[in-house]
Each structure stands twice: as C-alpha cells, then as structure tokens.
XYZ file of C-alpha atoms in Angstrom:
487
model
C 98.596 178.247 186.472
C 98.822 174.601 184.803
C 100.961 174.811 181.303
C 99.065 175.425 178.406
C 99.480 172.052 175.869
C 97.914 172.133 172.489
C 98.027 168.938 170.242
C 97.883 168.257 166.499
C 96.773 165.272 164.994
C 98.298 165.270 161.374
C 98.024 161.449 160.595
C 98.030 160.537 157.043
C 96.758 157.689 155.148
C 99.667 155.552 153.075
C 99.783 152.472 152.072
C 102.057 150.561 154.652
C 105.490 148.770 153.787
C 107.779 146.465 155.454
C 111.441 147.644 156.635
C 114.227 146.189 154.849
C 116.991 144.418 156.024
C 119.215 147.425 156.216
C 116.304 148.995 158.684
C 117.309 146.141 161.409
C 120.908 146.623 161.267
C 120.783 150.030 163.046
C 119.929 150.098 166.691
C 116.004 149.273 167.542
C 116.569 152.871 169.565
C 114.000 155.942 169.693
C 116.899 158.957 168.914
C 115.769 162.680 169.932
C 116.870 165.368 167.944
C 116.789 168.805 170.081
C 117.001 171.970 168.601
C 117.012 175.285 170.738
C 116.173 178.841 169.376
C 115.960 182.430 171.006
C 112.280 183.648 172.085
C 113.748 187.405 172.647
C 111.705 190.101 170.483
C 109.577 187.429 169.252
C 106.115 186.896 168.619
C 104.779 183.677 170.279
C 101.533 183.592 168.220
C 103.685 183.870 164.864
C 106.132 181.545 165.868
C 103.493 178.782 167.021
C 102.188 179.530 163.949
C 104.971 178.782 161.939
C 105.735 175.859 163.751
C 101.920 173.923 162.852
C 102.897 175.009 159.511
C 105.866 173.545 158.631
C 104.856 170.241 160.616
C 101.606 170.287 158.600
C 103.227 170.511 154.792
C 105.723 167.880 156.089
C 103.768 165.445 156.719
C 101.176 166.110 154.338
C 104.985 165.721 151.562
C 106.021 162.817 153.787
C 102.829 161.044 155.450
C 104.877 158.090 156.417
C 106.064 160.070 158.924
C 102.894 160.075 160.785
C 102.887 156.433 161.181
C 103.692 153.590 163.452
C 106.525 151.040 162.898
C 104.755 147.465 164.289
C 106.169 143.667 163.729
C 105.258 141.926 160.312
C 104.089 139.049 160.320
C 105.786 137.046 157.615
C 104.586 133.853 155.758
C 107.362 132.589 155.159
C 108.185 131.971 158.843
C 110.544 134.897 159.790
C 110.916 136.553 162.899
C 111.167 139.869 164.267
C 110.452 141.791 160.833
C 108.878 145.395 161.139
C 107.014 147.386 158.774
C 105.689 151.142 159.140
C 101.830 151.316 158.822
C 99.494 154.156 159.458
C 98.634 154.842 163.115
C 95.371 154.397 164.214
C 92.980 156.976 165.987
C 93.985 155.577 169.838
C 97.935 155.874 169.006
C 97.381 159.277 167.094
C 95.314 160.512 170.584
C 98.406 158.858 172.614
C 101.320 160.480 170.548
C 99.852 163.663 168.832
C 102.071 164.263 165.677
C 102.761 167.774 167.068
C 102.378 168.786 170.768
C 102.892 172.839 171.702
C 103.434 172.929 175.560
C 104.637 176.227 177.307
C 106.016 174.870 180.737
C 105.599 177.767 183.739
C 108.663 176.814 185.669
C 112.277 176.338 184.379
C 112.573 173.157 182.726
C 116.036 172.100 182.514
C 117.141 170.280 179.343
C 118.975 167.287 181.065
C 117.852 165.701 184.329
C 120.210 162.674 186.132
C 121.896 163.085 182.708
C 119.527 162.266 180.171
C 116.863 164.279 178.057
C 114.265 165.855 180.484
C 111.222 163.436 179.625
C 109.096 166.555 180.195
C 110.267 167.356 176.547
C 109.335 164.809 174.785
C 106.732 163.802 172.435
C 107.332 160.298 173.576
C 108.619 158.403 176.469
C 112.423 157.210 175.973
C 112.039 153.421 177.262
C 109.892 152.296 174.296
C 109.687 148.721 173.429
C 110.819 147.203 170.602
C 107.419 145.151 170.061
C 105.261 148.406 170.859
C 103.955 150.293 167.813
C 106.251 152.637 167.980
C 106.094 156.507 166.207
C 107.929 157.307 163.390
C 108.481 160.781 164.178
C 106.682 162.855 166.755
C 107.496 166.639 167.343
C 106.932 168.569 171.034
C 107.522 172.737 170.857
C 108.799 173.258 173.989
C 108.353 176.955 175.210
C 110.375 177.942 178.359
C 110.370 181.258 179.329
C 112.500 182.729 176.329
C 113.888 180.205 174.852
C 111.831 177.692 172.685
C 112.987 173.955 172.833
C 112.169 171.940 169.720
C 112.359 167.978 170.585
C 112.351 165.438 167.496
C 111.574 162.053 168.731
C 112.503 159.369 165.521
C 112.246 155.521 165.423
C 115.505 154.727 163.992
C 113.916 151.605 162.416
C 112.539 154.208 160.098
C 114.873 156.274 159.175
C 118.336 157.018 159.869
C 119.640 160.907 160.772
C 121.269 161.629 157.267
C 117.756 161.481 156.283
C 116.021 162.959 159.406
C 118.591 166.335 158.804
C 117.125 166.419 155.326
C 113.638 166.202 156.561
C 114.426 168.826 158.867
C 115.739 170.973 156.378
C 112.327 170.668 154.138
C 110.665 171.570 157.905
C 112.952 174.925 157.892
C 112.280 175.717 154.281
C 108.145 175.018 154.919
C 108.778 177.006 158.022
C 109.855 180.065 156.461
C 107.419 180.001 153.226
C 104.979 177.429 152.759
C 104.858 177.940 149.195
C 108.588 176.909 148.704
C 109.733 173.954 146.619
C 110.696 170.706 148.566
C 114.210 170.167 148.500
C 114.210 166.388 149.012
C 112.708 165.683 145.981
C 111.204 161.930 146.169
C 107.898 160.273 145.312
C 106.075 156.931 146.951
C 107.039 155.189 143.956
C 110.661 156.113 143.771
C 110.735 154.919 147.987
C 108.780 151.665 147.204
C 111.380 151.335 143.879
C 114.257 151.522 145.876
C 113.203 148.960 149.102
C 112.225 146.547 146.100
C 115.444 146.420 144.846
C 117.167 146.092 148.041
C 115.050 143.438 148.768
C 115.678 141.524 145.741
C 119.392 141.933 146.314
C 119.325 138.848 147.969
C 118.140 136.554 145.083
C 120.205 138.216 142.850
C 123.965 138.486 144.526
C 126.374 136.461 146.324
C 126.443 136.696 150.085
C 129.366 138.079 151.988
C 130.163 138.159 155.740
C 129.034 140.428 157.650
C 131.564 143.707 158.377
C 130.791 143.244 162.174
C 131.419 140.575 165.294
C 127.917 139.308 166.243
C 127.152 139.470 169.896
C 124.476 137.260 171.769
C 121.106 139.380 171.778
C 120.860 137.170 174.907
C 124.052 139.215 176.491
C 123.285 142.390 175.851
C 119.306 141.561 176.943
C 121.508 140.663 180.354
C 123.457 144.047 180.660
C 120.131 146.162 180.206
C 118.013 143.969 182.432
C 120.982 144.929 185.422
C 120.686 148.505 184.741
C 117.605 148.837 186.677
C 119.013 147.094 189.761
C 122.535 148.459 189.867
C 123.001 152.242 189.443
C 126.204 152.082 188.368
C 125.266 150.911 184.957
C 122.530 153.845 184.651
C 123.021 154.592 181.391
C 124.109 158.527 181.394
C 124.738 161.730 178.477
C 127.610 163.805 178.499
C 128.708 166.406 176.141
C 132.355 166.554 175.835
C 134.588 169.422 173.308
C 137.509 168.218 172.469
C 140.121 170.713 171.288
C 140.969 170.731 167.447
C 144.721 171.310 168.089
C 145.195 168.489 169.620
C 143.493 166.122 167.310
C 145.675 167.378 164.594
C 148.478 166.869 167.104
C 147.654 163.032 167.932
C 146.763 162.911 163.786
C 150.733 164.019 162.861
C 151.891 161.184 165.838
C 149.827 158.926 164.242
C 151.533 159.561 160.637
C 154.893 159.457 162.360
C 153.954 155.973 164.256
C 152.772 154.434 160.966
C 155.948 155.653 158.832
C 158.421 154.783 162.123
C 157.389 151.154 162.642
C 158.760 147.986 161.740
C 156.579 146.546 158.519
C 155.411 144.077 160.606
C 153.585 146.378 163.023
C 152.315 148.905 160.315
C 151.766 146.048 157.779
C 150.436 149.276 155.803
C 151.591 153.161 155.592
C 148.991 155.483 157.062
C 147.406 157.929 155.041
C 148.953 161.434 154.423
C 144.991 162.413 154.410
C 143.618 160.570 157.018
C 140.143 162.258 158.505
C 140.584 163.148 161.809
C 136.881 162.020 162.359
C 139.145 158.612 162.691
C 141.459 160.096 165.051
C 139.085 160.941 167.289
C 137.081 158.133 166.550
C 140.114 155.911 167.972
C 140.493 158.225 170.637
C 137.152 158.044 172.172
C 136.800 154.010 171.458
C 140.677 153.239 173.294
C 139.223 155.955 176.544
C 135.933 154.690 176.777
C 137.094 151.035 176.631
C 139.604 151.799 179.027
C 137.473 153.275 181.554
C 134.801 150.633 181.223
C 137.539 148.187 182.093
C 138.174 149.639 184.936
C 134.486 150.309 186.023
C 134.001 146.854 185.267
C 137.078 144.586 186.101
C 135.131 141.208 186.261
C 134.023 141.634 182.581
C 137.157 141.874 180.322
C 135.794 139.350 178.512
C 133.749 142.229 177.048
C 134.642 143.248 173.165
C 137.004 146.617 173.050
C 135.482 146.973 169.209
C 134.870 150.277 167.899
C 131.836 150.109 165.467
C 131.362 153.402 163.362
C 128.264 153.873 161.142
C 129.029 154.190 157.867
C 126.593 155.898 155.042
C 126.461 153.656 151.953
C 124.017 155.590 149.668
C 127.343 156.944 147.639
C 129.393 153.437 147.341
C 126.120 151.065 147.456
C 124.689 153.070 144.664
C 121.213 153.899 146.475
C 119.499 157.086 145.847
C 120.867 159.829 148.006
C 116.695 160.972 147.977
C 115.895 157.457 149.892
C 114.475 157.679 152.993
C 114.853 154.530 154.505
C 118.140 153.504 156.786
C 121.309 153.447 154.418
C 123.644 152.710 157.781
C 126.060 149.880 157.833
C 128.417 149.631 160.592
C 132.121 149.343 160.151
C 134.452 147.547 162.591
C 137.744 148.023 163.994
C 139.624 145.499 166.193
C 142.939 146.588 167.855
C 142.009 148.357 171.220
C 143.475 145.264 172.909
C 145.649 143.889 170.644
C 149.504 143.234 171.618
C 151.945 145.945 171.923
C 155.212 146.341 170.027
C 157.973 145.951 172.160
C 159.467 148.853 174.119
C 162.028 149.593 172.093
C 160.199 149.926 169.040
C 157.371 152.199 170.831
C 159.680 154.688 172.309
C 161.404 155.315 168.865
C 158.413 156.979 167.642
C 159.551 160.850 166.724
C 157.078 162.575 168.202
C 156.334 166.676 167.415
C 154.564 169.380 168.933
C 153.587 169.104 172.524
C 151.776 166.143 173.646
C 151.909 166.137 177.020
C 150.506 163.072 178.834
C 149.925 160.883 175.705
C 152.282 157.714 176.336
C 153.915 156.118 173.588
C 151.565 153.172 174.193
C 148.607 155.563 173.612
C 149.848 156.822 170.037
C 150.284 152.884 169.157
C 146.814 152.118 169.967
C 145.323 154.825 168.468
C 147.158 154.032 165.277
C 146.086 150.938 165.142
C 141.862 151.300 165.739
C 142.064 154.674 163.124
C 144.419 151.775 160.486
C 142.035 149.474 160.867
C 138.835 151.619 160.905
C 140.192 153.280 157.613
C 140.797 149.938 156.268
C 137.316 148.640 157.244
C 136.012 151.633 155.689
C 137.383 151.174 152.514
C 136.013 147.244 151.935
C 132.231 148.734 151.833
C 132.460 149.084 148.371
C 129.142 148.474 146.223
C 130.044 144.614 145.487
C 130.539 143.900 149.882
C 127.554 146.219 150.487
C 125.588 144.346 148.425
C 127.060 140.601 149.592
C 126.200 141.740 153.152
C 122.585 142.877 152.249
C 121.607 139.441 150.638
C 123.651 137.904 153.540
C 121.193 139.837 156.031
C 117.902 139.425 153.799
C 118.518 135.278 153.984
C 118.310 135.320 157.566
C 115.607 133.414 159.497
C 115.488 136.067 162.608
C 116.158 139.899 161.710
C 116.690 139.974 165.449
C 120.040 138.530 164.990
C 122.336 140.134 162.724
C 122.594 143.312 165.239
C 126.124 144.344 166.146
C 126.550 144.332 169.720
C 125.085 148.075 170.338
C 125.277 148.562 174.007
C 128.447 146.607 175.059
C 130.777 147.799 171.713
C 131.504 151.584 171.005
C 129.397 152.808 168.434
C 130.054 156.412 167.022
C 127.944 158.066 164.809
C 129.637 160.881 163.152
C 126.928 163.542 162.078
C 129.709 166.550 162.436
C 129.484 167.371 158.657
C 125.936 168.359 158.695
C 123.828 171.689 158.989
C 121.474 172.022 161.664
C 121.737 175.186 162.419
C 119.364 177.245 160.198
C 117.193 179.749 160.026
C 113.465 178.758 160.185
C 111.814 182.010 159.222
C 109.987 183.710 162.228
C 111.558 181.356 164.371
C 115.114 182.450 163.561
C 118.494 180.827 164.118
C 118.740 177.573 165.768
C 121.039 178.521 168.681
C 121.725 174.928 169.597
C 121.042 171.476 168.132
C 121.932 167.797 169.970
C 120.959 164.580 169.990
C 120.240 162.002 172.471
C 119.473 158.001 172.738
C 119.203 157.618 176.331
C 119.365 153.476 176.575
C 122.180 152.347 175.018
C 125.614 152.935 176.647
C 128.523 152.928 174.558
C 126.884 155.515 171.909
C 128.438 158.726 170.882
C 127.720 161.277 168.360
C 130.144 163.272 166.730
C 128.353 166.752 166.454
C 128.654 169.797 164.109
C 130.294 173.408 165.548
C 127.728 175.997 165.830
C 128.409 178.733 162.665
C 130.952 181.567 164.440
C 132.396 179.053 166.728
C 136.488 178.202 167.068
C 137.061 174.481 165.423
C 136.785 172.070 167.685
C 135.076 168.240 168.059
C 131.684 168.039 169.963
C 130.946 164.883 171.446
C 127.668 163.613 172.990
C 128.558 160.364 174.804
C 126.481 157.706 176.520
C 128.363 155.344 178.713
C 127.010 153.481 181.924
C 127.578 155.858 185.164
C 130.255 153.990 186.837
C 132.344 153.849 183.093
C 131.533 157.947 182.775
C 133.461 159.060 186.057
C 136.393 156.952 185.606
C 136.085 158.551 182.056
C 136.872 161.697 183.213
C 140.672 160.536 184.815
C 141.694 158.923 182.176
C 145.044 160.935 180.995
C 144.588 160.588 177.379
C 140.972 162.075 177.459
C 141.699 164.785 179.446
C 144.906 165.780 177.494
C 142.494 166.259 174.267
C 139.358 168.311 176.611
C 139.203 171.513 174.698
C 140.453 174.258 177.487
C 136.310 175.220 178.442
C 134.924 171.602 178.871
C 131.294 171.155 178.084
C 129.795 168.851 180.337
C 126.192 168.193 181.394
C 126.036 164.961 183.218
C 125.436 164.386 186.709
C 127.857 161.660 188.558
C-alpha cells in the first residue's frame, strides 16, 4: 500500500519586502525544527484536523510565511540582496505550505546522521540563489508516533521568532478562536525594517564584532565535502551532565581569582552563565578534534562565534519578526599558555577528574572573552555595526565564517514543549541544519527531566569521531549519553 500524502496550498497574497542587513548576517541555511508527539489513544482524523487548522489561521495571521525569499535586484548596484515575495502557483505546487504523509514502514528520524529527507517539506541542499520557502510544514505520521518537521529559511526569520510562531500554531491548534499572542501588524514589521534600514544614514559605523573569512574559503571546504567523506557534514546529540558544568564553572572562578593580573587582566564573574561554560567547552573540544582530523589546516580560525539576540539592548521590538541575530566572538582557544607554574597553582575543588590544568585555562579564557564580547553589543555598537553592514557594496560579504568557526546557538531557555490541544504534549523537539559543520544548538530539557545541557552538534565526520576521545568532552558526557550519529 503506497503512503497516503495530502497537500495544502495556503499561499497568501502580501506585498513583498526586501531583507535587511541584519537578515544576511545569519547563515544563508534552511534550519528544521522537529517536534515529536504520542499517537497512542488518539484520533488520527481529529488530530489531522487540528493540524490544517492551526497551519491555516497562521498563515492566514502571518501570510509572509507562505512566501519565497528570492535575490533583489537593487538600483543602486548592490549584490546579493534578498527580499521575501509571494510564491507563485509552480513553487506553491512544488513546496505545498502543509504536506500530511503517513509513511507504512518505520521511518527513522536520522539517516547517515542527518534529518531523514523523507521528513521534510523541503530538500536540505537548497541554494542560496533558488527561491527558497519561508516556512513549509510536513505531518509526519509513523505508526504511533506523529513527527512534525518545520523547514525555515533563516534569511527570514531567526528561531526566537520561529518558537513564537510556533507557540501562536499551539494556541490556534487547541482553539481557533483564541487571541494571537504575538501581537504585530504589517505596518508595525514594515516600521521596524525602515528604521533599521535608515540606521545607516543616520549613525556612525563601527567594526564589525566578528573576523571576516573569505566566502571564497569556505565555498572551498563545502565544494570537498562531496568528494571526501570525511568532511560529510554529520548531527549528533550529545547530554552533557549539569554537575559537571557547575564543576568546570567554580574552576573557572578559582582560575580567574588565582592568576597573575596579567593573565586574568579582569576578575571573572561571581554570576557567570554556564551557557558560557559550556559554550567554551564545546568550542576548545570541537577545535581540538578538528585539529587533529585535519592536521594540514591549522591555519584554520579556533573562534567561537555565539549568536547573540539584540532585540533587548538594540531597542527593536521584541514582536519583530525579522532576524535580530548578531554574532559575538571570542578569541583565545589558541592563545599562549601561562607558564607551568602559574597553571598548576590553580586550587581546584570537587572532583574533576581528567580536566588538565591547561583545560581550565582555556576554558577561562574563551567564556572571559565571550562574556566580554557579549557585553560591547550595547544599543550604540549594535547600531554602528548595522550602518557598517547596510554601507556595504556585496551583502555576500560581511558573513562570519559559518562552516569553518564554531557557531553555537543557544535556544536552551525556550519552551517547545507544549500542549497543542488534540495533539497533546510534544514528547520531543530538535533542530537540525544539516550543511554547515561547526554548528551546535544548545537545547531546552524536556519538562520532568534531571538538569542537564542538550547539545545538537554538526561537525564534519572525520572531526565527530575524534570528538568522542577527547578527555575533556567525555569527562562532562552526562552518565546516559545521547547519541544519534553514525561514524
């Protein structure tokens, strides 16, 4: 019996608008957002049912969502702008805004470590140039568990805003007739991109907050991956235990108050997030083991980018829908050691078995200077770096170097997992960009579950296995390690 697909084409008319600068800082990716719920005792029809409802009131609340994002051609001579305009019959009939599919077989959710493409509303390898879909959703029934897949052109929108659009799709999900909670209007959107684009008349430029890379060289490393498998780009989930964050947090405090000024140059914070912690963590591991995957390219940057929402400090509405993402760099995962005397004088608590003096050091220093990135993005930089990018001649060239730096998004403060009516709890939510190695998310904890920090890492193949023997990372493995790639 072939699987039953259905398909819902809920384009809207709107009037289109160009991206702003802000829109081609963030990564020219398609990101999936995967949410998994329990079919058990359920009615299918109802369930369907509610699904084509919610889809249908969100898009008919936010019909940009239905569209395309295509290049804009510019007057004024610039290159490699993009704007969002509606999609046309023949790219509605390629990439329905809502396809139902039940699948007769088991359908596993990963395959060679990325995102089953049998999920998807749309394929993963989508170029840049390509009118591209905003947002397409594919319901995903497999035997008794029903697989919702979010596919999102982060040119669009970035996932602070997709979580809140998800949230109205809950909330129209369980009663159609319920307020929105992301109260906006087409004027207020168009208000807000105006004044970001006239930012750049009106303010003082400031450098950028990030090393630029060659688009050329990272073109390079992609165009290998297809001819040497051991830059396949894979996915991995990873749990890292919360003890021993908070362990490597109070060495870090210790390191920063213990060191000569001229190592510490500043005190670390009594409160410092231990998002930063394990932010350092991850980008001094992952370096490491690319490194050693790759020993003919340590000319390759050991920066840790971390994206950085600047509705807040830049004074944007939090209701704006467009990308609010800047990226915020530390430098340090290479940088020159203290001398050995100085490192082993650390006083260290607790037990932290393999971690290496040199280990706390480095970690100190990406988390210091991530921290002290971090705090420069006040509303005066944020606005000398958008009239910085909006007087560029290519928008194609003010990218940080996604794919060869670590880039962390940390999303772990968010709340995915609600209940959507006849649909019920979402049991499990992720979220994958399959192309771009050198990505990971930090993820919420599932409601009920023991504190811990849920990664979802993408590094190339040959960088993930010598991943997994690097000491430090495997000290900080929660004791049941979550793991999902194929080596």
């Amino acid at each position: 019996m072939a699987p039953i697909v259905k398909s819902s084409n809920l384009a809207h008319i709107f009037p289109p608008y160009n991206l702003t600068p802000l829109d081609h800082v963030v990564p020219w990716e398609i990101f999936n957002a995967v949410f998994s719920f329990s079919l058990l005792g359920k009615d299918i029809f109802e369930v369907v049912q509610s699904v084509e409802r919610g889809i249908s009131n969100l898009c008919s609340n936010f019909p940009f969502l239905t569209g395309v994002v295509v290049p804009s051609i510019q007057p004024n001579g610039r290159r490699n702008l993009f704007m969002v305009q509606p999609a046309s019959a023949t790219q509605i009939e390629d990439y329905p805004i809502l396809v139902i599919q039940e699948h007769t077989e088991s359908t596993p959710k990963t395959v060679n470590g990325r995102l089953n493409p049998a999920l998807t509303p749309v394929p993963m390898l989508y170029p840049a140039s390509n009118p591209s879909p905003v947002l397409r959703l594919k319901t995903n029934i497999v035997r008794d568990e029903l697989i919702l897949v979010w596919s999102c052109d982060h040119r669009a929108l970035d996932g602070t805003i997709f979580l809140a659009i998800f949230d109205e799709f809950a909330t129209f999900s369980r009663d159609p007739n319920s307020p929105r909670k992301l109260a906006t209007a087409p004027d207020v959107q168009d208000k807000t991109r105006q004044e970001i684009h006239e930012i750049a008349s009106a303010i003082k430029p400031q450098r950028l907050p990030w090393t630029l890379i060659s688009p050329s060289a990272s073109r390079a490393k992609e165009s290998r991956e297809f001819i040497d498998s051991c830059r396949f780009a894979l996915s991995s989930s990873y749990v890292l235990d919360h003890q021993k964050i908070v362990l490597l947090r109070d060495a870090y405090i210790l390191a920063g108050s213990s060191l000569p000024e001229k190592h510490s140059k500043s005190p670390p914070s009594q409160i410092t997030p231990l998002n930063m912690i394990v932010s350092a963590l991850v980008s001094l591991c992952t370096n490491r083991a690319r490194l050693k995957a790759f020993p003919n390219e340590r000319e390759q940057p050991s920066d840790l980018l971390i994206a950085t929402n600047i509705r807040k400090a830049g004074h944007i509405p939090r209701s704006y829908m467009g990308n609010c993402i800047l990226p915020a760099e530390s430098k340090g995962g290479s940088s020159v050691l203290p001398p050995p005397e100085v490192l082993h004088n650390i006083p260290l608590r607790g037990s932290l078995g393999a971690l290496q003096p040199e280990d706390i050091w480095h970690v100190y220093n990406i988390a210091k200077n991530l921290r002290q990135a971090r705090e420069l993005l006040d509303r005066e930089r944020i606005q000398g770096v958008i009239a910085n990018l909006s007087r560029s001649h290519d928008w194609g060239s003010f990218q940080p170097g996604y794919g060869v730096s670590m880039f962390i998004s940390d999303i772990k403060a968010a709340s995915p997992y609600m209940n959507l009516g006849p649909l019920g709890d979402v049991q499990s939510f992720d979220m994958y960009v399959e192309t771009l190695p050198g990505l990971c998310f930090i993820l919420p904890d599932p409601p009920g579950s023991e504190p811990s920090w849920r990664l979802r890492l993408v590094l190339e193949r040959a960088a993930m296995e010598c991943l997994s023997s690097d000491p430090l990372f495997r000290w900080a493995l929660a004791p049941t390690v979550c793991r999902d790639a194929k080596m």
